mmCIF file of C-alpha atoms in Angstrom:
data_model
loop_
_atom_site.group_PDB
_atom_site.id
_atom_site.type_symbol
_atom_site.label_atom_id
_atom_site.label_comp_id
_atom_site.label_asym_id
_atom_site.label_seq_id
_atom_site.Cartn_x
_atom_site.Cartn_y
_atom_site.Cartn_z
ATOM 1 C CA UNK A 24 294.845 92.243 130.264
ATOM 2 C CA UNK A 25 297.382 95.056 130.307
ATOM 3 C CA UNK A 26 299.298 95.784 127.026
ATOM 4 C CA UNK A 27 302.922 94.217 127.330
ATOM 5 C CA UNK A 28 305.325 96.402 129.277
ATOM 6 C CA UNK A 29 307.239 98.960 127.367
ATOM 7 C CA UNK A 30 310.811 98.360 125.839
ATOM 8 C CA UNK A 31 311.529 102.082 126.272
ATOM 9 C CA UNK A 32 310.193 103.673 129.358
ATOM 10 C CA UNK A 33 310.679 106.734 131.344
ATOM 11 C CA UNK A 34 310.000 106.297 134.794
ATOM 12 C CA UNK A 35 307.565 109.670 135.217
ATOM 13 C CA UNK A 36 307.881 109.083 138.798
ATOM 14 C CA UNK A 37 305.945 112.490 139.440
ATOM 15 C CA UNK A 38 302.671 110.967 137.653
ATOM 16 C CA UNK A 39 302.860 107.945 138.512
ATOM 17 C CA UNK A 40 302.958 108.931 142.330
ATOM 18 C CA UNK A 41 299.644 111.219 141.509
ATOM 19 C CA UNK A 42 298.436 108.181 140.182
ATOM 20 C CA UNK A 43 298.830 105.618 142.958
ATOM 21 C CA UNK A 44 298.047 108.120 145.122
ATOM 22 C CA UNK A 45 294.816 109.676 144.172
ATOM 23 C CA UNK A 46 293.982 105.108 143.345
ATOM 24 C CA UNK A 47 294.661 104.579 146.900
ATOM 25 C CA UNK A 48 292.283 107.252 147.683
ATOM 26 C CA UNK A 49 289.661 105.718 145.969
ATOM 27 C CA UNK A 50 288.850 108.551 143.704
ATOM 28 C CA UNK A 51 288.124 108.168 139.995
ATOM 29 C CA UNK A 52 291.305 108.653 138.198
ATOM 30 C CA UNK A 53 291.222 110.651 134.731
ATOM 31 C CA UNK A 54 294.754 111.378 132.815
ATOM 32 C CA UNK A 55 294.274 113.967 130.506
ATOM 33 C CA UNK A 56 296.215 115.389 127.782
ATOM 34 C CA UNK A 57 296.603 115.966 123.743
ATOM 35 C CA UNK A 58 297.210 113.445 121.652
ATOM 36 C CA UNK A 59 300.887 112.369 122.299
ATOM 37 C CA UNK A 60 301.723 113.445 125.467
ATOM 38 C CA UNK A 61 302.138 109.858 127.060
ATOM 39 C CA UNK A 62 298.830 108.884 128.556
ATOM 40 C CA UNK A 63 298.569 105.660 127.322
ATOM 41 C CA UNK A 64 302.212 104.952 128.319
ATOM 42 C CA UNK A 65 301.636 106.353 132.094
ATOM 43 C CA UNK A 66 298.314 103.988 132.136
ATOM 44 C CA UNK A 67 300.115 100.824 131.045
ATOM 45 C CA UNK A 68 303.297 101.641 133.046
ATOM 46 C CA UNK A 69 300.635 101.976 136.331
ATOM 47 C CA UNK A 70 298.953 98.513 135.317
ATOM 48 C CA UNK A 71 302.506 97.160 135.721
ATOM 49 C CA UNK A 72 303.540 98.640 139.080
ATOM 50 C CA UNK A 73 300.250 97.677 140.673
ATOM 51 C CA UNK A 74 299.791 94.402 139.030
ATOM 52 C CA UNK A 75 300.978 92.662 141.853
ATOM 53 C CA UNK A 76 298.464 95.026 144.373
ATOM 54 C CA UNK A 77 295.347 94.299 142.763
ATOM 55 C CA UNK A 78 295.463 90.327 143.415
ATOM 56 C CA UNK A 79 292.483 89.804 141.119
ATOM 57 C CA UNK A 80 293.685 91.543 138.300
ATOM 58 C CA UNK A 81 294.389 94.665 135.807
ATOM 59 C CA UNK A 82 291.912 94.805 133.184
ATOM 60 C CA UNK A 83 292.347 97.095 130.222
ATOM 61 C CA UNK A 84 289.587 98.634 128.126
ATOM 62 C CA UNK A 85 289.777 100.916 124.987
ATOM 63 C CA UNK A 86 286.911 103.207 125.557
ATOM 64 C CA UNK A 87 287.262 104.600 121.886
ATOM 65 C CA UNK A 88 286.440 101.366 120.532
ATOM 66 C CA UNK A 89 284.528 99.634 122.935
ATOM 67 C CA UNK A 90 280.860 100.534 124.422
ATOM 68 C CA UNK A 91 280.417 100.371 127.737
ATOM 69 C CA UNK A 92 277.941 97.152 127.651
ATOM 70 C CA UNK A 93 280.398 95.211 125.659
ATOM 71 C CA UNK A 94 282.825 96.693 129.139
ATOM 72 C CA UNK A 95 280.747 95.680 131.405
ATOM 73 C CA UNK A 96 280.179 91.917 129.711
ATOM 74 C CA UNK A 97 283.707 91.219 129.540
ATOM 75 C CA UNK A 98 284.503 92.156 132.758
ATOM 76 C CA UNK A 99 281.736 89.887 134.520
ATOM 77 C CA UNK A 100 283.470 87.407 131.815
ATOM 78 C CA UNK A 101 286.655 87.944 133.535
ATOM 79 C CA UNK A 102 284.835 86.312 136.540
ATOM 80 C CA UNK A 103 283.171 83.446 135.292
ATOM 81 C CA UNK A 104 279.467 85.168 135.298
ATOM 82 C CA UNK A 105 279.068 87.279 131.858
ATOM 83 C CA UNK A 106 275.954 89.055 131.637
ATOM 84 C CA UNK A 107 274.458 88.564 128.392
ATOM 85 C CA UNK A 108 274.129 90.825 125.421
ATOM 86 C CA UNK A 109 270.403 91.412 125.169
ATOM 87 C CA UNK A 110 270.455 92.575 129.083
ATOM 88 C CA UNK A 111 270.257 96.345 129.602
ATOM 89 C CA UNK A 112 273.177 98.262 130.643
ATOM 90 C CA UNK A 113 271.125 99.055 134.365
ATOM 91 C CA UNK A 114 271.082 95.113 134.904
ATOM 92 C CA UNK A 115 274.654 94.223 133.454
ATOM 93 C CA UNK A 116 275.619 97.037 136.000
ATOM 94 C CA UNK A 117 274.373 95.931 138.812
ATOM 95 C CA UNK A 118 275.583 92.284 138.224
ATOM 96 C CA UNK A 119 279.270 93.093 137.395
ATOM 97 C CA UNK A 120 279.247 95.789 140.611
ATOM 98 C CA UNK A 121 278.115 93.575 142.802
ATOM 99 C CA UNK A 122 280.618 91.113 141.064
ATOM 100 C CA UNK A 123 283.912 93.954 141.884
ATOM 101 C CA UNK A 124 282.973 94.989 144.925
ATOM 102 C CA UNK A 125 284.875 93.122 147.016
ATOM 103 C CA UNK A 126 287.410 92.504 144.456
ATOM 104 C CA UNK A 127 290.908 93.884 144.447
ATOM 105 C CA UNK A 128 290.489 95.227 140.669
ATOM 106 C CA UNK A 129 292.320 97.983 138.623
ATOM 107 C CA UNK A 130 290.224 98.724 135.505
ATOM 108 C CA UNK A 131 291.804 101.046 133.220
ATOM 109 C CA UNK A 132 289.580 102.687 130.115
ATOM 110 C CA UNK A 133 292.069 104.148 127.739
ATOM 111 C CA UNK A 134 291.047 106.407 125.212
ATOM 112 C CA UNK A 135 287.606 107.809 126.792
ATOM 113 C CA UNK A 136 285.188 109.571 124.142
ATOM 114 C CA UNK A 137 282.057 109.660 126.613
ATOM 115 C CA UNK A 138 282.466 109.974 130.712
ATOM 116 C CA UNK A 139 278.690 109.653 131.088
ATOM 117 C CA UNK A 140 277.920 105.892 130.297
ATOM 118 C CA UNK A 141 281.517 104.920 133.134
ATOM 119 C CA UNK A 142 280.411 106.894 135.861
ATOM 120 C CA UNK A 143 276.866 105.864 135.461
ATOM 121 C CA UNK A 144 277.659 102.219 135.202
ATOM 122 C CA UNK A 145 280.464 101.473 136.709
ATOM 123 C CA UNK A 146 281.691 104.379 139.062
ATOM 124 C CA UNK A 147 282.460 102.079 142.308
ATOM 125 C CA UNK A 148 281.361 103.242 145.479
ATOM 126 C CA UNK A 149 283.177 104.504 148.541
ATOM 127 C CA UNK A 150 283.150 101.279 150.013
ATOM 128 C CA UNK A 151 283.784 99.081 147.339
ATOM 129 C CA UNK A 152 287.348 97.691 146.507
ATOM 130 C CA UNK A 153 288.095 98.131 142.912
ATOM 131 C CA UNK A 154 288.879 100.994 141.653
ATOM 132 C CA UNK A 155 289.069 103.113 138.098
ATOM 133 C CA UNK A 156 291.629 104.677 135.997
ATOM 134 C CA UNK A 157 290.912 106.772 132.698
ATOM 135 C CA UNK A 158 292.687 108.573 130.190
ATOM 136 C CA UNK A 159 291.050 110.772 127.434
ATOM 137 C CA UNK A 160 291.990 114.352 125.827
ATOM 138 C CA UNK A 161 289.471 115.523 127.336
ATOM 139 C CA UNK A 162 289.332 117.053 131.199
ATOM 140 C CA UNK A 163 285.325 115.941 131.697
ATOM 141 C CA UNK A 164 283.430 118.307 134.019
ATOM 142 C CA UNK A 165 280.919 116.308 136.099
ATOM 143 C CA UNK A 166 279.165 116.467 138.998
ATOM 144 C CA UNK A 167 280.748 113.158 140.135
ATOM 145 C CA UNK A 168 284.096 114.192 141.803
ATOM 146 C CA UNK A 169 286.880 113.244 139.609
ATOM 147 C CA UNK A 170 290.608 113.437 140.315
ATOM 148 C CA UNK A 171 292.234 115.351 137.134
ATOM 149 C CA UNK A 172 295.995 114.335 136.052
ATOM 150 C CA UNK A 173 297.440 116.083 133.372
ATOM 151 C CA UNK A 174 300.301 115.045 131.574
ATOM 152 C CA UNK A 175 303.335 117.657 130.065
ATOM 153 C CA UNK A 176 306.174 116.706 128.324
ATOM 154 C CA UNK A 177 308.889 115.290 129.604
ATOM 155 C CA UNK A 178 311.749 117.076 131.289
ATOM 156 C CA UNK A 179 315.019 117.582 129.661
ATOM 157 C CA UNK A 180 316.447 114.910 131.521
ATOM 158 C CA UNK A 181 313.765 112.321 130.671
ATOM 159 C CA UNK A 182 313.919 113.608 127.050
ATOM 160 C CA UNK A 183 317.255 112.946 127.055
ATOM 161 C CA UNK A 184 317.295 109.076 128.919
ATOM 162 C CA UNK A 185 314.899 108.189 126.266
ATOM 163 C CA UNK A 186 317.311 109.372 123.707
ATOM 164 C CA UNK A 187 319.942 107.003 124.982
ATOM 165 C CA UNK A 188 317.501 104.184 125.285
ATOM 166 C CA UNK A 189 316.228 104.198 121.802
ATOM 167 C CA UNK A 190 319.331 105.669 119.486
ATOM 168 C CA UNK A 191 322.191 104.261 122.095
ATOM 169 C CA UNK A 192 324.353 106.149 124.204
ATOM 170 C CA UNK A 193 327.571 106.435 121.461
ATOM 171 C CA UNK A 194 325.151 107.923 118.789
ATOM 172 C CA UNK A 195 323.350 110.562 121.090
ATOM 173 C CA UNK A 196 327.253 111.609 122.612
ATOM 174 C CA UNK A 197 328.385 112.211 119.105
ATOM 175 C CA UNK A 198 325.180 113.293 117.772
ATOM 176 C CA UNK A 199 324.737 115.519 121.237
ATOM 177 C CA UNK A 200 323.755 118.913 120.473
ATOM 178 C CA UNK A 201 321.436 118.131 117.487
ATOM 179 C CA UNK A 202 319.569 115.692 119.570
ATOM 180 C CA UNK A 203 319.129 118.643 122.455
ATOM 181 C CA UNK A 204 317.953 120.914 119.639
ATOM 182 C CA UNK A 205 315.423 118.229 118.475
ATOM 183 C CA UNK A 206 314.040 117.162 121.394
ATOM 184 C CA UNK A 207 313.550 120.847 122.500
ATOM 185 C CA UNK A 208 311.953 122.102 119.188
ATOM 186 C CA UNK A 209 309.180 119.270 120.047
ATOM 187 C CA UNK A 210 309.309 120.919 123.464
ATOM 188 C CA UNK A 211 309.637 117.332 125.105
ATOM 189 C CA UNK A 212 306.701 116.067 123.722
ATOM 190 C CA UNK A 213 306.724 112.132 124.592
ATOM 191 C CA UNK A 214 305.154 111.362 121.183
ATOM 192 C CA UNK A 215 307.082 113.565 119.066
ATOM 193 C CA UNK A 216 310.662 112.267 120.737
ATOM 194 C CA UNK A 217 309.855 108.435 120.527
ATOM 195 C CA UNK A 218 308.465 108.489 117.148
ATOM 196 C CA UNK A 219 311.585 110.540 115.635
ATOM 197 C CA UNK A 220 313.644 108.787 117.165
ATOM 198 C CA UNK A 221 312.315 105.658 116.302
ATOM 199 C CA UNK A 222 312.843 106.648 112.891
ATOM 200 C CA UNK A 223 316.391 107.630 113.448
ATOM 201 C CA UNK A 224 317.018 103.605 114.218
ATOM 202 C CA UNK A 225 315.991 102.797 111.273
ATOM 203 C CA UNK A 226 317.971 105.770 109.588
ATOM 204 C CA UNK A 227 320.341 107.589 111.273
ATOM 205 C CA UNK A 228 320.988 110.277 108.732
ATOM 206 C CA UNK A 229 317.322 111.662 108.715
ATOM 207 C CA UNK A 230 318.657 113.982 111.639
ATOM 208 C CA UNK A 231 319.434 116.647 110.243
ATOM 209 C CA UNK A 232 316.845 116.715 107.452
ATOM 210 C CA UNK A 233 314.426 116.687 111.244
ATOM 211 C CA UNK A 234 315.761 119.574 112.331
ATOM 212 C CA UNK A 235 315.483 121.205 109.168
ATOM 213 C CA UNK A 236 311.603 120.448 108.978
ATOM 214 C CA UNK A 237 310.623 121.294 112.098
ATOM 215 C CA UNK A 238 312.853 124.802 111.448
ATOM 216 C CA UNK A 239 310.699 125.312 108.402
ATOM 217 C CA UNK A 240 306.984 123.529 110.068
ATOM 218 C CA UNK A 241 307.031 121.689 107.138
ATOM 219 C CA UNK A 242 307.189 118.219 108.244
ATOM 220 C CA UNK A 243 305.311 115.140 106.609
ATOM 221 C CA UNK A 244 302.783 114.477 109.858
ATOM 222 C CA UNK A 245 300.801 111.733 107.396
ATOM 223 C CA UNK A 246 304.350 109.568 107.764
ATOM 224 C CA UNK A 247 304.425 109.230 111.469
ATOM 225 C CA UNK A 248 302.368 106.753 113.084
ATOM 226 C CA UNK A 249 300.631 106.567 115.989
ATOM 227 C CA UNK A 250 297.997 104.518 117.551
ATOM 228 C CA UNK A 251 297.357 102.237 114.168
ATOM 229 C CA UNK A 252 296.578 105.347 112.544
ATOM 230 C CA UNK A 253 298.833 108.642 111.190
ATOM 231 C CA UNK A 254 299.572 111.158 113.416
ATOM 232 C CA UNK A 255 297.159 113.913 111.194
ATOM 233 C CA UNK A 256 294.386 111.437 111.446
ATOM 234 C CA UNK A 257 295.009 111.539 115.190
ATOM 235 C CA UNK A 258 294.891 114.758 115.483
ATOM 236 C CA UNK A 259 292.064 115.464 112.880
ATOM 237 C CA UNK A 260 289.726 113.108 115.339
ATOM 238 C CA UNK A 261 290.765 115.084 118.437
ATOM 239 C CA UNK A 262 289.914 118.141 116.377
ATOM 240 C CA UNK A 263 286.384 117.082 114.597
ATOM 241 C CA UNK A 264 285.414 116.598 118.754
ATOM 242 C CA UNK A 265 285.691 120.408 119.647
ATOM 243 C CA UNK A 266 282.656 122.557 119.804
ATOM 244 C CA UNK A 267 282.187 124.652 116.092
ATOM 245 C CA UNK A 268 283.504 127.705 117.982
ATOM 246 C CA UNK A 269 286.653 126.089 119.402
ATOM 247 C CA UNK A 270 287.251 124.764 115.754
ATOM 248 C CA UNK A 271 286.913 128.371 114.554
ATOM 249 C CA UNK A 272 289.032 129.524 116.779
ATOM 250 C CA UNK A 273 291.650 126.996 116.629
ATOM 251 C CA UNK A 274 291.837 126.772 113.132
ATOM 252 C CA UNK A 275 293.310 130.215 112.723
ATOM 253 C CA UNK A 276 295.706 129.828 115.377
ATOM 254 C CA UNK A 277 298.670 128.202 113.229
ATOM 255 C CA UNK A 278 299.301 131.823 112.273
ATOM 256 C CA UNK A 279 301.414 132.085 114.912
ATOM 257 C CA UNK A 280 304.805 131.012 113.855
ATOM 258 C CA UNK A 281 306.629 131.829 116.890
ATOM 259 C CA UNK A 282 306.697 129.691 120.671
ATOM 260 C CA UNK A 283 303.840 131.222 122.086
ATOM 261 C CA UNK A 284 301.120 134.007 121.328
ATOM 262 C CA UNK A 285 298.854 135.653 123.450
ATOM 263 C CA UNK A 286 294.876 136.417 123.355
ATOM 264 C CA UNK A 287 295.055 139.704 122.320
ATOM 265 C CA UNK A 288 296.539 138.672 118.546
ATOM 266 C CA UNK A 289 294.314 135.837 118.335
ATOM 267 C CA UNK A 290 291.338 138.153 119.115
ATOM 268 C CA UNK A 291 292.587 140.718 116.696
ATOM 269 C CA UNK A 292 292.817 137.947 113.802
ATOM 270 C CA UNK A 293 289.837 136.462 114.245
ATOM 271 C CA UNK A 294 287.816 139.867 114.854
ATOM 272 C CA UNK A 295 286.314 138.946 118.466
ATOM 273 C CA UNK A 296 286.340 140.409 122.175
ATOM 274 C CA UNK A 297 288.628 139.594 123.687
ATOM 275 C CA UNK A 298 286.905 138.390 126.822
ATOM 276 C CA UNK A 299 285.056 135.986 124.018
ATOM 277 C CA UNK A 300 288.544 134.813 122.855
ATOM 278 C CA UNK A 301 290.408 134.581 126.236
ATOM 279 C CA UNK A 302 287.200 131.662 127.357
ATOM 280 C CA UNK A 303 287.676 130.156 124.160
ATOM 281 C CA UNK A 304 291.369 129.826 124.670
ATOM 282 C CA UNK A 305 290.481 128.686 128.286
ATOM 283 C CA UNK A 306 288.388 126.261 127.106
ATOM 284 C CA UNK A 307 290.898 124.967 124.719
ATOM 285 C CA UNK A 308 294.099 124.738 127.224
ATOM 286 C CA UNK A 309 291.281 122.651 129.680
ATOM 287 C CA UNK A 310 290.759 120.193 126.549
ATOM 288 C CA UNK A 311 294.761 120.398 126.248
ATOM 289 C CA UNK A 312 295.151 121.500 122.704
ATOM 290 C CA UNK A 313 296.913 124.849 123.955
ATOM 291 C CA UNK A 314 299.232 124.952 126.490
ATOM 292 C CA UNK A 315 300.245 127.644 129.309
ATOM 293 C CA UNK A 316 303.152 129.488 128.417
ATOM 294 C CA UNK A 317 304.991 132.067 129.761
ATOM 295 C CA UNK A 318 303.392 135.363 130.879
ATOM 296 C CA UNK A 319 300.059 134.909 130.534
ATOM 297 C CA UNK A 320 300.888 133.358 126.984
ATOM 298 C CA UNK A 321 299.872 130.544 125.278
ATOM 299 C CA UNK A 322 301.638 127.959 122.811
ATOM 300 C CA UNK A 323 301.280 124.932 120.849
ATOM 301 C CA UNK A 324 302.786 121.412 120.141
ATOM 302 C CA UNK A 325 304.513 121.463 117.482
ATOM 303 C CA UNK A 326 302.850 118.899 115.956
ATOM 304 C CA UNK A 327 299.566 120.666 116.826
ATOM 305 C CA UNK A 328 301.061 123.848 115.119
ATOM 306 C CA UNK A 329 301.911 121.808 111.748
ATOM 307 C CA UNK A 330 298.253 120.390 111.484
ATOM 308 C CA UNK A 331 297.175 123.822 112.691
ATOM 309 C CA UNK A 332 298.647 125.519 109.687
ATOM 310 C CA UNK A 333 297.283 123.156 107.007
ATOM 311 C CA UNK A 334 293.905 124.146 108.433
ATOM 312 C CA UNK A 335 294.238 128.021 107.721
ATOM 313 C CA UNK A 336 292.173 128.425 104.386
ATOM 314 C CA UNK A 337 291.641 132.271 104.791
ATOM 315 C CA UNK A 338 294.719 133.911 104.134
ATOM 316 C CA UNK A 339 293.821 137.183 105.373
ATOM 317 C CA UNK A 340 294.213 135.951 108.879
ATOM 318 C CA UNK A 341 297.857 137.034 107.853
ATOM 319 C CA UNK A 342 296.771 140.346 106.829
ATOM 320 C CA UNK A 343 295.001 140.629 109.942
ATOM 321 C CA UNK A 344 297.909 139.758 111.883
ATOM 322 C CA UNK A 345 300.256 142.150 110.584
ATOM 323 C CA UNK A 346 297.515 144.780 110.977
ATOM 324 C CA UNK A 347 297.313 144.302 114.413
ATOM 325 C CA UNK A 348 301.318 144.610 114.572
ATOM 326 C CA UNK A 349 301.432 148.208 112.525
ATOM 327 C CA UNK A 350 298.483 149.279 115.033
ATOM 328 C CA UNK A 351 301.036 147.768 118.730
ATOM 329 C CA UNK A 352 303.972 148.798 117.533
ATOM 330 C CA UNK A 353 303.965 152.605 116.702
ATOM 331 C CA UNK A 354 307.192 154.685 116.355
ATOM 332 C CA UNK A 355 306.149 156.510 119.576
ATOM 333 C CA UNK A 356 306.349 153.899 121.633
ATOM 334 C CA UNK A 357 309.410 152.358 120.466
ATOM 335 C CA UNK A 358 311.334 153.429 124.005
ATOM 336 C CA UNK A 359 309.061 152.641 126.159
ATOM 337 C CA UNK A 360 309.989 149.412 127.836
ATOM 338 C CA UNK A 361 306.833 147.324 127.689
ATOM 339 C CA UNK A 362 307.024 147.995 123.956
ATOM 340 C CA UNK A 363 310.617 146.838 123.922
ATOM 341 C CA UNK A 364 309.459 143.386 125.835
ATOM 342 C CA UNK A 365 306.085 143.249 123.889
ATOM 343 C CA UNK A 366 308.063 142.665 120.601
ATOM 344 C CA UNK A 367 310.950 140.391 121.811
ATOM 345 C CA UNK A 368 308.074 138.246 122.775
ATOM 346 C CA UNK A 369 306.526 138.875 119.182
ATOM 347 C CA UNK A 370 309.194 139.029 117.412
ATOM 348 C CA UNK A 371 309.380 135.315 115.863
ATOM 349 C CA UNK A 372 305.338 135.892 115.688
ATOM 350 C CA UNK A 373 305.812 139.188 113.388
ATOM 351 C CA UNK A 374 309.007 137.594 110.904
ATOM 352 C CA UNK A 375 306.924 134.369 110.522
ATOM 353 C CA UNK A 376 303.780 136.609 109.412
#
């Protein structure tokens, strides 16, 4: 019950390895990572490589649409022996486990809101056959032991391949260094490349007028589509699931113009510890909405960044910002070296405020 296999498709040898791997082990799989950054595509891409080693079948679940009784029913459906609505999740359970236990089964749950209602219901035993594969934005702590995947972008290389594969080989040779710049101003991001690109089939001269929009992080997110909805309404679902206090925090942080920012500014801006801040941010890189930089630093997607920045309603987060620049960077302290590295790594940060 897999979606079709992909037209375009980058290998991702690296995760899909993980994958199998951690599968074979028998451990709960869970691929995490932001909206975009190819979970779906590394879930459907596994279904295919192991459809022919789980003889009695992939079966593929949305768990943002679907509860976990309706799951459970359609799996023991898949068998001949449905359990029907009106019984309790316990007893559909413990027909459709006893059903899969000695089945050779791959269920994949795309899309997880809630880890709760799969591991209580249909976490498979050590000695049972089938096994489970999630995907969610979300990491999931749990006392269950869960193997943790998380996606990145995609290499240069793979950014690249995909490039060829969607535009043509001719167009990306004579198109070569604006398609490098493009693909690394949306630092790789699977989402962001394919659904550019996509749009570059349709029209090829839209290019340049790309570049210029991310340049500016002004770009239209409401006209790319992704997952039957816009790409803002993606991201404003993954965003309406944080804690208030992440919100807060992550509201403000589309200040930042520059690649990456560190704790210290975003405690400054917001008027916190920054202990309090540097959890929050934590918190917020586990849930994949920040990423790991360089340095201690953190950065965002650009896409994140653009729906970031739409969110900032209190402009004297700016003020703040450029506050906490006059106070760092003193005239004293120009010579001194970490000063000199402090603002090359600010710099973009400080013209953008």
């Amino acid at each position: 019950t897999a979606p079709n296999s992909l037209t375009h498709k980058i290998a991702r040898e690296k995760y899909l390895k993980e994958i199998v791997w951690s599968l074979m082990n028998g451990q709960i799989t869970i691929v995490h990572g932001i909206s975009g950054s190819g979970k779906t595509t590394i879930a459907i891409l596994t279904a295919h490589f192991l459809k022919d080693t789980y003889k009695d079948g992939v079966l593929w679940f949305r768990g943002d649409i679907k509860a976990i009784g309706s799951i459970l029913e359609e799996i023991g459906s898949n068998y001949g022996e449905a359990p029907t609505p009106e019984l309790s999740n316990e007893t559909k359970s413990a027909l459709v486990k006893e059903i899969l236990k000695n089945k050779d089964t791959l269920i994949i749950i795309d899309n997880v809101e809630e880890i709760e209602p799969i591991i209580t219901y249909l976490a498979p035993k050590s000695e049972d056959k089938y096994r489970l594969l999630l995907t969610s934005i979300h990491t999931f702590n749990h006392k269950h032991e869960l193997s943790k995947i998380k996606l990145s972008g995609f290499s240069k290389e793979e950014a690249l391949n995909l490039s060829e594969m969607i535009l043509g080989k001719a167009y990306v040779k004579a198109n070569f260094d604006k398609i490098i710049d493009l693909n690394s101003k949306l630092e790789h991001s699977p989402l962001g490349i394919t659904v550019l690109l996509k749009q570059l089939v349709e029209k090829p001269e839209l290019l340049s007028k790309f570049l210029k929009q991310l340049n500016k992080g002004v770009f239209n997110l409401s006209s790319l589509q992704y997952d039957s909805k816009n790409l803002t309404q993606s991201l404003a679902i993954a965003y309406s699931l944080l804690k208030p206090e992440q919100q807060k925090l992550l509201s403000v942080i589309g200040v930042f113009k520059g690649t990456d920012f560190d704790t210290e500014a975003v405690a400054a801006i917001v008027e916190n510890e920054n202990n309090s801040v540097k959890k929050l941010v934590e918190e917020l890189h586990q849930l994949s909405f920040i990423e790991q930089s360089r340095n201690g630093r953190y950065r965002l997607h650009p896409f994140v960044k653009i729906y970031l920045q739409s969110k900032i309603t209190d402009l004297e987060v700016y003020k703040r910002l450029l506050e906490y620049y006059e106070v760092k960077f003193r005239p004293d302290r120009s010579d001194n070296p970490n000063t000199k590295r402090w603002i090359l790594s600010e710099i973009e940060n400080i013209i953008g405020a």
